[in-house]
Each structure stands twice: as C-alpha cells, then as structure tokens.
Amino acid sequence: TERAQLLASASGPRAAGSGLVHALVDAQVARTPDAIAVSMGDRQLSYRELDARAARLAKRLRALGVGPDARVAVCCERSPELVIGVLGILKAGAAYVPLDAAHPAQRLARMLDDSAPLAVLTGGAGHDAIAALSPSMPLLSLDAAGDEADDGVALSVPELRDDHLAYVIYTSGSTGQPKGTAMPHRALANLLAWHEGRETGAPPVTLQFASIGFDVAFQEIFTTLAAGGRLVMIEETARFDPARLRAVLREQRVSRLFLPNAALRMLAEA
C-alpha cells in the first residue's frame, strides 16, 4: 500500500527488525568500557559501571514479572540514577514511562492509571509524590539502584523484537487529557542510526537539559551513549540560571546542546 511504501522509505539505513535501543548501548559498553558515560559535578560513571548497575536493576524488575511491553514508570530528579533507571527498564525488556514529580497530582494520577505500570522507580521528591497517589504500587528506590553485589546470575529476558515498546511519553494535554505516545524500539533505533551517520569528530559531550518527560531527553541520552560520548547531568535549579548553566558548559566542556529557543536565547544573552 501507499502507506507501507512511505513507512519503508522513511525507515532509513536500519529497517524493521534491525536493533534494540539498549543493545546499541551494550555494543558501546563492549567497545569502551572504561570511558565515562555519565557525569554530574564530581560524580562519574564509566560505561562498565553504568551497564552493571542497570543490569542489576533489570534483574530486580524481572523478579517482579516485568517483561516485553510491560510498563515501568520512573519518577526521579535529574541524576546518574535516572539514567541507570531508564537503561535498567529497557534491559528488563520493558518500556519506561517518565513522570515529573513537579506536575500536579491529578495529572500524575491519570498517567499512572492510563499506563498501568507494574512498578515505579523513584528517587527524592518522586518517592513521596507517587506513594501518596498509589500506596499499593510497588516502588523501587533509585537512590541506590544497582549498588547491591552482583549475584553472578545472567540477566534473563524473553526474546524482544523491535516492535516491542521502548517508552510511553505523555503529551502536555493542553487541548484535553494527556495522551500516551507509545514508541517501539524500531523507530528509536532508526533515529539513533540517523544521528550516527552524521556524527563527526570526537564522541559528543552532551548536556542533559530536557525534562525526562519530553522526547528530546531520549535523544540527549541515547544518541550520546550509543556513540560513546559523555552525558552531563545538571541540577534542576541550574537549567534556567544562565550564569550557572554557562559555568557548567565551560567546566564540563560540553560540545552538544538540544535547547528550546527560549533557553538558547537566555544562554546567548548570558
């Protein structure tokens, strides 16, 4: 059909069935295990450490029955643990559902009800927000995600296809109720391939600026990790403080930004 032809022509260099998002990160872990994957201030995680902690978290999720097309919500402040959480969910074979603890309780409650997650990964203020809304929901703390000792048992996940879900992200709801956009691995792997084909020079050092509930956050995180770059996390208060933001960019030698126009203008003026 015409629709099928259009979809095929838009699929880019990696057609359907070609890859899973976390598998692209796994491949980078194998290539550069000791390179720094995530940093925040003085804290750093190598690719090896990020992978190990995410895998241990994935085992905990698998023990809860998490698997293909299941949803696991994540409600945590911007931090290395947030990246561990998202990657751990994908490694468990599930889709992540990002929640912002600063959002109104009614919106969070609707997103939880609509996405029906099997568990919620929480940290900081996110724990209290979710516990108040859904006392019976299994909550896993990200504050020490993956810190437990490795039990030596390999992570077991049922076979995943590239049409299985990778995330469910909700719209703003400005014209009605928020709607969940369910995105499979296939489309996201093709996006990563598109970025890969246009990367030149050294691996990127990317600022993680976008809210985790915005799809650009996926681009920031995974185009960096799939390319062997370093993801620079910042505190929420620094996002709209031009002086602090400028200092972070200089100190961390950030080479790539995904910014909305308002934030770019603020930074340019600074």
PDB file of C-alpha atoms in Angstrom:
ATOM      1  CA  THR A   1       0.000   0.000   0.000  1.00  0.00           C
ATOM      2  CA  GLU A   2       0.993   3.644  -0.319  1.00  0.00           C
ATOM      3  CA  ARG A   3       1.246   3.902   3.483  1.00  0.00           C
ATOM      4  CA  ALA A   4       3.563   0.883   3.654  1.00  0.00           C
ATOM      5  CA  GLN A   5       5.771   2.356   0.928  1.00  0.00           C
ATOM      6  CA  LEU A   6       6.001   5.658   2.786  1.00  0.00           C
ATOM      7  CA  LEU A   7       6.925   3.896   6.016  1.00  0.00           C
ATOM      8  CA  ALA A   8       9.553   1.807   4.251  1.00  0.00           C
ATOM      9  CA  SER A   9      11.113   4.841   2.579  1.00  0.00           C
ATOM     10  CA  ALA A  10      11.269   6.682   5.926  1.00  0.00           C
ATOM     11  CA  SER A  11      12.905   3.849   7.817  1.00  0.00           C
ATOM     12  CA  GLY A  12      16.438   4.950   6.907  1.00  0.00           C
ATOM     13  CA  PRO A  13      19.519   2.740   6.994  1.00  0.00           C
ATOM     14  CA  ARG A  14      18.169   0.382   9.669  1.00  0.00           C
ATOM     15  CA  ALA A  15      14.918  -1.232   8.612  1.00  0.00           C
ATOM     16  CA  ALA A  16      12.467  -3.051  10.864  1.00  0.00           C
ATOM     17  CA  GLY A  17      13.992  -5.814  12.957  1.00  0.00           C
ATOM     18  CA  SER A  18      17.428  -4.229  12.975  1.00  0.00           C
ATOM     19  CA  GLY A  19      18.029  -3.330  16.591  1.00  0.00           C
ATOM     20  CA  LEU A  20      17.020  -2.523  20.126  1.00  0.00           C
ATOM     21  CA  VAL A  21      17.928   0.718  21.843  1.00  0.00           C
ATOM     22  CA  HIS A  22      19.742  -0.836  24.810  1.00  0.00           C
ATOM     23  CA  ALA A  23      21.583  -3.261  22.516  1.00  0.00           C
ATOM     24  CA  LEU A  24      23.214  -0.263  20.839  1.00  0.00           C
ATOM     25  CA  VAL A  25      24.400   0.901  24.259  1.00  0.00           C
ATOM     26  CA  ASP A  26      25.582  -2.644  25.067  1.00  0.00           C
ATOM     27  CA  ALA A  27      27.727  -2.568  21.944  1.00  0.00           C
ATOM     28  CA  GLN A  28      29.326   0.682  23.079  1.00  0.00           C
ATOM     29  CA  VAL A  29      29.989  -0.763  26.541  1.00  0.00           C
ATOM     30  CA  ALA A  30      31.922  -3.561  24.863  1.00  0.00           C
ATOM     31  CA  ARG A  31      33.960  -1.069  22.816  1.00  0.00           C
ATOM     32  CA  THR A  32      34.822   1.481  25.521  1.00  0.00           C
ATOM     33  CA  PRO A  33      34.036   0.003  28.968  1.00  0.00           C
ATOM     34  CA  ASP A  34      36.281   2.412  30.870  1.00  0.00           C
ATOM     35  CA  ALA A  35      35.203   5.633  29.138  1.00  0.00           C
ATOM     36  CA  ILE A  36      32.998   7.995  31.163  1.00  0.00           C
ATOM     37  CA  ALA A  37      29.346   7.587  30.227  1.00  0.00           C
ATOM     38  CA  VAL A  38      27.592   9.901  32.712  1.00  0.00           C
ATOM     39  CA  SER A  39      28.828  12.708  34.919  1.00  0.00           C
ATOM     40  CA  MET A  40      27.267  15.143  37.363  1.00  0.00           C
ATOM     41  CA  GLY A  41      29.590  17.538  39.113  1.00  0.00           C
ATOM     42  CA  ASP A  42      32.388  15.398  40.553  1.00  0.00           C
ATOM     43  CA  ARG A  43      30.454  12.146  40.123  1.00  0.00           C
ATOM     44  CA  GLN A  44      31.269   9.920  37.179  1.00  0.00           C
ATOM     45  CA  LEU A  45      30.057   6.563  35.900  1.00  0.00           C
ATOM     46  CA  SER A  46      32.007   4.586  33.341  1.00  0.00           C
ATOM     47  CA  TYR A  47      30.223   2.597  30.657  1.00  0.00           C
ATOM     48  CA  ARG A  48      31.112  -0.569  32.563  1.00  0.00           C
ATOM     49  CA  GLU A  49      29.654   0.774  35.830  1.00  0.00           C
ATOM     50  CA  LEU A  50      26.517   2.102  34.147  1.00  0.00           C
ATOM     51  CA  ASP A  51      25.921  -1.226  32.430  1.00  0.00           C
ATOM     52  CA  ALA A  52      26.492  -3.285  35.590  1.00  0.00           C
ATOM     53  CA  ARG A  53      24.176  -1.193  37.746  1.00  0.00           C
ATOM     54  CA  ALA A  54      21.455  -1.106  35.079  1.00  0.00           C
ATOM     55  CA  ALA A  55      21.700  -4.899  34.670  1.00  0.00           C
ATOM     56  CA  ARG A  56      21.325  -5.465  38.421  1.00  0.00           C
ATOM     57  CA  LEU A  57      18.282  -3.196  38.451  1.00  0.00           C
ATOM     58  CA  ALA A  58      16.867  -5.091  35.473  1.00  0.00           C
ATOM     59  CA  LYS A  59      17.133  -8.343  37.446  1.00  0.00           C
ATOM     60  CA  ARG A  60      15.061  -6.822  40.252  1.00  0.00           C
ATOM     61  CA  LEU A  61      12.434  -5.733  37.739  1.00  0.00           C
ATOM     62  CA  ARG A  62      12.371  -9.157  36.099  1.00  0.00           C
ATOM     63  CA  ALA A  63      11.710 -10.678  39.540  1.00  0.00           C
ATOM     64  CA  LEU A  64       8.563  -8.521  39.689  1.00  0.00           C
ATOM     65  CA  GLY A  65       7.333 -10.017  36.430  1.00  0.00           C
ATOM     66  CA  VAL A  66       8.456  -7.181  34.166  1.00  0.00           C
ATOM     67  CA  GLY A  67       8.921  -8.164  30.517  1.00  0.00           C
ATOM     68  CA  PRO A  68       8.157  -7.177  26.906  1.00  0.00           C
ATOM     69  CA  ASP A  69       5.593  -4.380  26.530  1.00  0.00           C
ATOM     70  CA  ALA A  70       5.169  -4.051  30.295  1.00  0.00           C
ATOM     71  CA  ARG A  71       5.489  -0.508  31.553  1.00  0.00           C
ATOM     72  CA  VAL A  72       7.665   0.709  34.416  1.00  0.00           C
ATOM     73  CA  ALA A  73       7.327   4.339  35.469  1.00  0.00           C
ATOM     74  CA  VAL A  74      10.268   6.425  36.618  1.00  0.00           C
ATOM     75  CA  CYS A  75       9.908   9.494  38.832  1.00  0.00           C
ATOM     76  CA  CYS A  76      13.278  10.839  39.880  1.00  0.00           C
ATOM     77  CA  GLU A  77      15.250  14.058  39.856  1.00  0.00           C
ATOM     78  CA  ARG A  78      17.854  14.532  37.118  1.00  0.00           C
ATOM     79  CA  SER A  79      20.834  12.414  38.192  1.00  0.00           C
ATOM     80  CA  PRO A  80      23.030   9.484  37.122  1.00  0.00           C
ATOM     81  CA  GLU A  81      20.464   7.247  38.872  1.00  0.00           C
ATOM     82  CA  LEU A  82      17.825   8.464  36.435  1.00  0.00           C
ATOM     83  CA  VAL A  83      19.919   7.167  33.519  1.00  0.00           C
ATOM     84  CA  ILE A  84      20.535   3.871  35.355  1.00  0.00           C
ATOM     85  CA  GLY A  85      16.786   3.570  35.862  1.00  0.00           C
ATOM     86  CA  VAL A  86      15.806   4.175  32.245  1.00  0.00           C
ATOM     87  CA  LEU A  87      18.504   1.833  30.917  1.00  0.00           C
ATOM     88  CA  GLY A  88      17.604  -0.806  33.516  1.00  0.00           C
ATOM     89  CA  ILE A  89      13.963  -0.741  32.438  1.00  0.00           C
ATOM     90  CA  LEU A  90      14.946  -1.282  28.813  1.00  0.00           C
ATOM     91  CA  LYS A  91      17.320  -4.099  29.768  1.00  0.00           C
ATOM     92  CA  ALA A  92      14.444  -5.792  31.591  1.00  0.00           C
ATOM     93  CA  GLY A  93      12.564  -5.763  28.282  1.00  0.00           C
ATOM     94  CA  ALA A  94      10.002  -3.184  29.383  1.00  0.00           C
ATOM     95  CA  ALA A  95       9.045   0.336  28.348  1.00  0.00           C
ATOM     96  CA  TYR A  96       9.763   3.333  30.564  1.00  0.00           C
ATOM     97  CA  VAL A  97       7.080   5.877  31.477  1.00  0.00           C
ATOM     98  CA  PRO A  98       8.668   9.148  32.655  1.00  0.00           C
ATOM     99  CA  LEU A  99       6.843  11.086  35.384  1.00  0.00           C
ATOM    100  CA  ASP A 100       7.707  14.545  36.731  1.00  0.00           C
ATOM    101  CA  ALA A 101       7.155  14.910  40.472  1.00  0.00           C
ATOM    102  CA  ALA A 102       6.588  18.653  39.954  1.00  0.00           C
ATOM    103  CA  HIS A 103       3.462  18.002  37.887  1.00  0.00           C
ATOM    104  CA  PRO A 104       0.012  18.335  39.515  1.00  0.00           C
ATOM    105  CA  ALA A 105      -1.135  15.260  41.409  1.00  0.00           C
ATOM    106  CA  GLN A 106      -4.184  14.896  39.159  1.00  0.00           C
ATOM    107  CA  ARG A 107      -2.009  14.649  36.055  1.00  0.00           C
ATOM    108  CA  LEU A 108       0.331  12.115  37.667  1.00  0.00           C
ATOM    109  CA  ALA A 109      -2.621  10.044  38.847  1.00  0.00           C
ATOM    110  CA  ARG A 110      -4.105   9.957  35.350  1.00  0.00           C
ATOM    111  CA  MET A 111      -0.781   8.941  33.795  1.00  0.00           C
ATOM    112  CA  LEU A 112      -0.360   6.144  36.334  1.00  0.00           C
ATOM    113  CA  ASP A 113      -3.901   4.920  35.747  1.00  0.00           C
ATOM    114  CA  ASP A 114      -3.602   5.065  31.963  1.00  0.00           C
ATOM    115  CA  SER A 115      -0.146   3.472  31.621  1.00  0.00           C
ATOM    116  CA  ALA A 116      -0.763   0.831  34.330  1.00  0.00           C
ATOM    117  CA  PRO A 117       2.909   0.326  35.257  1.00  0.00           C
ATOM    118  CA  LEU A 118       3.977  -2.810  37.109  1.00  0.00           C
ATOM    119  CA  ALA A 119       6.285  -0.725  39.297  1.00  0.00           C
ATOM    120  CA  VAL A 120       7.650   2.795  39.721  1.00  0.00           C
ATOM    121  CA  LEU A 121      11.324   3.670  40.132  1.00  0.00           C
ATOM    122  CA  THR A 122      11.547   6.666  42.440  1.00  0.00           C
ATOM    123  CA  GLY A 123      14.095   8.999  43.950  1.00  0.00           C
ATOM    124  CA  GLY A 124      13.964  12.139  46.084  1.00  0.00           C
ATOM    125  CA  ALA A 125      10.657  14.007  45.920  1.00  0.00           C
ATOM    126  CA  GLY A 126       9.377  11.486  43.400  1.00  0.00           C
ATOM    127  CA  HIS A 127       9.012   8.821  46.090  1.00  0.00           C
ATOM    128  CA  ASP A 128       6.657  10.869  48.257  1.00  0.00           C
ATOM    129  CA  ALA A 129       4.622  12.056  45.265  1.00  0.00           C
ATOM    130  CA  ILE A 130       3.961   8.547  43.962  1.00  0.00           C
ATOM    131  CA  ALA A 131       3.492   6.932  47.394  1.00  0.00           C
ATOM    132  CA  ALA A 132       0.743   9.459  48.183  1.00  0.00           C
ATOM    133  CA  LEU A 133      -1.055   8.770  44.911  1.00  0.00           C
ATOM    134  CA  SER A 134      -0.784   4.996  44.784  1.00  0.00           C
ATOM    135  CA  PRO A 135       0.037   3.390  48.164  1.00  0.00           C
ATOM    136  CA  SER A 136      -0.229  -0.141  46.741  1.00  0.00           C
ATOM    137  CA  MET A 137       2.127   0.465  43.797  1.00  0.00           C
ATOM    138  CA  PRO A 138       5.497  -1.342  44.088  1.00  0.00           C
ATOM    139  CA  LEU A 139       8.162   1.365  44.491  1.00  0.00           C
ATOM    140  CA  LEU A 140      11.870   0.750  43.915  1.00  0.00           C
ATOM    141  CA  SER A 141      14.314   3.359  45.147  1.00  0.00           C
ATOM    142  CA  LEU A 142      16.800   4.664  42.603  1.00  0.00           C
ATOM    143  CA  ASP A 143      18.951   6.273  45.297  1.00  0.00           C
ATOM    144  CA  ALA A 144      20.984   3.056  45.497  1.00  0.00           C
ATOM    145  CA  ALA A 145      19.967   1.498  42.187  1.00  0.00           C
ATOM    146  CA  GLY A 146      22.261  -1.352  41.240  1.00  0.00           C
ATOM    147  CA  ASP A 147      24.526  -0.908  44.262  1.00  0.00           C
ATOM    148  CA  GLU A 148      23.909  -4.442  45.516  1.00  0.00           C
ATOM    149  CA  ALA A 149      26.546  -7.085  44.861  1.00  0.00           C
ATOM    150  CA  ASP A 150      26.336  -8.983  41.599  1.00  0.00           C
ATOM    151  CA  ASP A 151      24.898 -12.450  42.207  1.00  0.00           C
ATOM    152  CA  GLY A 152      26.685 -13.829  39.144  1.00  0.00           C
ATOM    153  CA  VAL A 153      23.409 -14.951  37.538  1.00  0.00           C
ATOM    154  CA  ALA A 154      22.948 -13.784  33.956  1.00  0.00           C
ATOM    155  CA  LEU A 155      20.029 -11.463  33.217  1.00  0.00           C
ATOM    156  CA  SER A 156      17.243 -13.453  31.559  1.00  0.00           C
ATOM    157  CA  VAL A 157      14.806 -11.602  29.297  1.00  0.00           C
ATOM    158  CA  PRO A 158      12.297 -13.138  26.872  1.00  0.00           C
ATOM    159  CA  GLU A 159      13.091 -12.527  23.208  1.00  0.00           C
ATOM    160  CA  LEU A 160      12.491  -8.924  22.269  1.00  0.00           C
ATOM    161  CA  ARG A 161      11.505  -7.649  18.839  1.00  0.00           C
ATOM    162  CA  ASP A 162      11.998  -4.160  17.535  1.00  0.00           C
ATOM    163  CA  ASP A 163       8.228  -3.638  17.538  1.00  0.00           C
ATOM    164  CA  HIS A 164       8.133  -4.030  21.333  1.00  0.00           C
ATOM    165  CA  LEU A 165       7.700  -0.813  23.282  1.00  0.00           C
ATOM    166  CA  ALA A 166      10.648   1.271  24.484  1.00  0.00           C
ATOM    167  CA  TYR A 167       8.769   4.156  26.109  1.00  0.00           C
ATOM    168  CA  VAL A 168       5.362   5.732  26.680  1.00  0.00           C
ATOM    169  CA  ILE A 169       5.593   9.530  26.925  1.00  0.00           C
ATOM    170  CA  TYR A 170       2.571  11.713  27.590  1.00  0.00           C
ATOM    171  CA  THR A 171       1.591  14.839  25.701  1.00  0.00           C
ATOM    172  CA  SER A 172       1.141  18.142  27.502  1.00  0.00           C
ATOM    173  CA  GLY A 173      -2.640  17.794  27.463  1.00  0.00           C
ATOM    174  CA  SER A 174      -3.032  21.467  26.529  1.00  0.00           C
ATOM    175  CA  THR A 175      -6.040  20.635  24.315  1.00  0.00           C
ATOM    176  CA  GLY A 176      -7.538  17.960  26.571  1.00  0.00           C
ATOM    177  CA  GLN A 177      -6.414  14.973  28.600  1.00  0.00           C
ATOM    178  CA  PRO A 178      -2.738  13.951  28.255  1.00  0.00           C
ATOM    179  CA  LYS A 179      -2.322  11.111  25.770  1.00  0.00           C
ATOM    180  CA  GLY A 180       0.394   8.476  25.926  1.00  0.00           C
ATOM    181  CA  THR A 181       2.615   8.164  22.859  1.00  0.00           C
ATOM    182  CA  ALA A 182       3.809   4.558  22.723  1.00  0.00           C
ATOM    183  CA  MET A 183       7.098   4.276  20.826  1.00  0.00           C
ATOM    184  CA  PRO A 184       8.646   0.963  19.726  1.00  0.00           C
ATOM    185  CA  HIS A 185      12.363   0.247  19.567  1.00  0.00           C
ATOM    186  CA  ARG A 186      12.382   0.189  15.749  1.00  0.00           C
ATOM    187  CA  ALA A 187      11.678   3.895  15.257  1.00  0.00           C
ATOM    188  CA  LEU A 188      14.087   4.910  18.009  1.00  0.00           C
ATOM    189  CA  ALA A 189      16.899   2.674  16.713  1.00  0.00           C
ATOM    190  CA  ASN A 190      16.460   4.299  13.303  1.00  0.00           C
ATOM    191  CA  LEU A 191      16.710   7.733  14.934  1.00  0.00           C
ATOM    192  CA  LEU A 192      19.967   6.695  16.597  1.00  0.00           C
ATOM    193  CA  ALA A 193      21.265   5.397  13.269  1.00  0.00           C
ATOM    194  CA  TRP A 194      20.428   8.727  11.638  1.00  0.00           C
ATOM    195  CA  HIS A 195      22.435  10.562  14.303  1.00  0.00           C
ATOM    196  CA  GLU A 196      25.297   8.080  13.995  1.00  0.00           C
ATOM    197  CA  GLY A 197      25.556   8.746  10.266  1.00  0.00           C
ATOM    198  CA  ARG A 198      26.013  12.454  10.933  1.00  0.00           C
ATOM    199  CA  GLU A 199      28.431  12.394  13.869  1.00  0.00           C
ATOM    200  CA  THR A 200      31.933  13.610  13.083  1.00  0.00           C
ATOM    201  CA  GLY A 201      34.991  14.072  15.247  1.00  0.00           C
ATOM    202  CA  ALA A 202      35.252  13.100  18.897  1.00  0.00           C
ATOM    203  CA  PRO A 203      32.343  11.437  20.729  1.00  0.00           C
ATOM    204  CA  PRO A 204      29.891  14.103  21.903  1.00  0.00           C
ATOM    205  CA  VAL A 205      29.746  15.598  25.363  1.00  0.00           C
ATOM    206  CA  THR A 206      26.031  16.300  25.694  1.00  0.00           C
ATOM    207  CA  LEU A 207      24.171  18.350  28.272  1.00  0.00           C
ATOM    208  CA  GLN A 208      21.068  16.530  29.565  1.00  0.00           C
ATOM    209  CA  PHE A 209      18.800  19.579  29.623  1.00  0.00           C
ATOM    210  CA  ALA A 210      15.312  18.390  28.634  1.00  0.00           C
ATOM    211  CA  SER A 211      12.771  17.118  31.111  1.00  0.00           C
ATOM    212  CA  ILE A 212      12.726  13.319  31.128  1.00  0.00           C
ATOM    213  CA  GLY A 213       9.048  13.545  30.142  1.00  0.00           C
ATOM    214  CA  PHE A 214       9.956  15.267  26.866  1.00  0.00           C
ATOM    215  CA  ASP A 215      11.017  13.079  23.937  1.00  0.00           C
ATOM    216  CA  VAL A 216      14.134  15.189  23.347  1.00  0.00           C
ATOM    217  CA  ALA A 217      15.507  13.705  26.577  1.00  0.00           C
ATOM    218  CA  PHE A 218      15.649  10.348  24.793  1.00  0.00           C
ATOM    219  CA  GLN A 219      17.771  11.946  22.046  1.00  0.00           C
ATOM    220  CA  GLU A 220      20.109  13.554  24.562  1.00  0.00           C
ATOM    221  CA  ILE A 221      20.638  10.344  26.494  1.00  0.00           C
ATOM    222  CA  PHE A 222      20.785   7.642  23.878  1.00  0.00           C
ATOM    223  CA  THR A 223      22.443   9.414  20.943  1.00  0.00           C
ATOM    224  CA  THR A 224      25.253  10.117  23.409  1.00  0.00           C
ATOM    225  CA  LEU A 225      25.527   6.646  24.940  1.00  0.00           C
ATOM    226  CA  ALA A 226      25.238   4.842  21.595  1.00  0.00           C
ATOM    227  CA  ALA A 227      28.104   6.979  20.258  1.00  0.00           C
ATOM    228  CA  GLY A 228      30.486   6.541  23.188  1.00  0.00           C
ATOM    229  CA  GLY A 229      30.044  10.098  24.427  1.00  0.00           C
ATOM    230  CA  ARG A 230      29.581  11.564  27.892  1.00  0.00           C
ATOM    231  CA  LEU A 231      26.212  12.698  29.225  1.00  0.00           C
ATOM    232  CA  VAL A 232      26.424  15.695  31.566  1.00  0.00           C
ATOM    233  CA  MET A 233      23.621  15.878  34.145  1.00  0.00           C
ATOM    234  CA  ILE A 234      22.735  19.168  35.842  1.00  0.00           C
ATOM    235  CA  GLU A 235      20.598  20.102  38.829  1.00  0.00           C
ATOM    236  CA  GLU A 236      17.108  21.358  38.054  1.00  0.00           C
ATOM    237  CA  THR A 237      17.903  24.790  39.506  1.00  0.00           C
ATOM    238  CA  ALA A 238      20.760  25.231  37.027  1.00  0.00           C
ATOM    239  CA  ARG A 239      18.601  24.732  33.945  1.00  0.00           C
ATOM    240  CA  PHE A 240      17.260  28.286  33.925  1.00  0.00           C
ATOM    241  CA  ASP A 241      20.092  30.061  35.695  1.00  0.00           C
ATOM    242  CA  PRO A 242      22.175  31.395  32.785  1.00  0.00           C
ATOM    243  CA  ALA A 243      25.285  32.055  34.869  1.00  0.00           C
ATOM    244  CA  ARG A 244      25.330  28.544  36.356  1.00  0.00           C
ATOM    245  CA  LEU A 245      24.460  26.956  33.042  1.00  0.00           C
ATOM    246  CA  ARG A 246      27.284  28.803  31.304  1.00  0.00           C
ATOM    247  CA  ALA A 247      29.709  27.671  34.010  1.00  0.00           C
ATOM    248  CA  VAL A 248      28.667  24.034  33.625  1.00  0.00           C
ATOM    249  CA  LEU A 249      29.126  24.183  29.853  1.00  0.00           C
ATOM    250  CA  ARG A 250      32.677  25.516  30.294  1.00  0.00           C
ATOM    251  CA  GLU A 251      33.715  23.274  33.182  1.00  0.00           C
ATOM    252  CA  GLN A 252      32.353  20.098  31.607  1.00  0.00           C
ATOM    253  CA  ARG A 253      33.468  21.037  28.076  1.00  0.00           C
ATOM    254  CA  VAL A 254      30.020  20.375  26.676  1.00  0.00           C
ATOM    255  CA  SER A 255      30.091  20.092  22.891  1.00  0.00           C
ATOM    256  CA  ARG A 256      26.424  19.483  22.086  1.00  0.00           C
ATOM    257  CA  LEU A 257      23.122  21.002  23.211  1.00  0.00           C
ATOM    258  CA  PHE A 258      19.474  20.342  22.445  1.00  0.00           C
ATOM    259  CA  LEU A 259      17.790  23.571  23.597  1.00  0.00           C
ATOM    260  CA  PRO A 260      14.377  25.178  23.040  1.00  0.00           C
ATOM    261  CA  ASN A 261      14.515  28.694  21.610  1.00  0.00           C
ATOM    262  CA  ALA A 262      13.748  30.404  24.921  1.00  0.00           C
ATOM    263  CA  ALA A 263      16.619  28.657  26.705  1.00  0.00           C
ATOM    264  CA  LEU A 264      19.008  29.241  23.798  1.00  0.00           C
ATOM    265  CA  ARG A 265      18.222  32.941  23.793  1.00  0.00           C
ATOM    266  CA  MET A 266      18.744  33.130  27.563  1.00  0.00           C
ATOM    267  CA  LEU A 267      22.108  31.429  27.191  1.00  0.00           C
ATOM    268  CA  ALA A 268      23.162  33.632  24.266  1.00  0.00           C
ATOM    269  CA  GLU A 269      22.368  36.755  26.255  1.00  0.00           C
ATOM    270  CA  ALA A 270      24.446  35.439  29.157  1.00  0.00           C
TER     271      ALA A 270
END
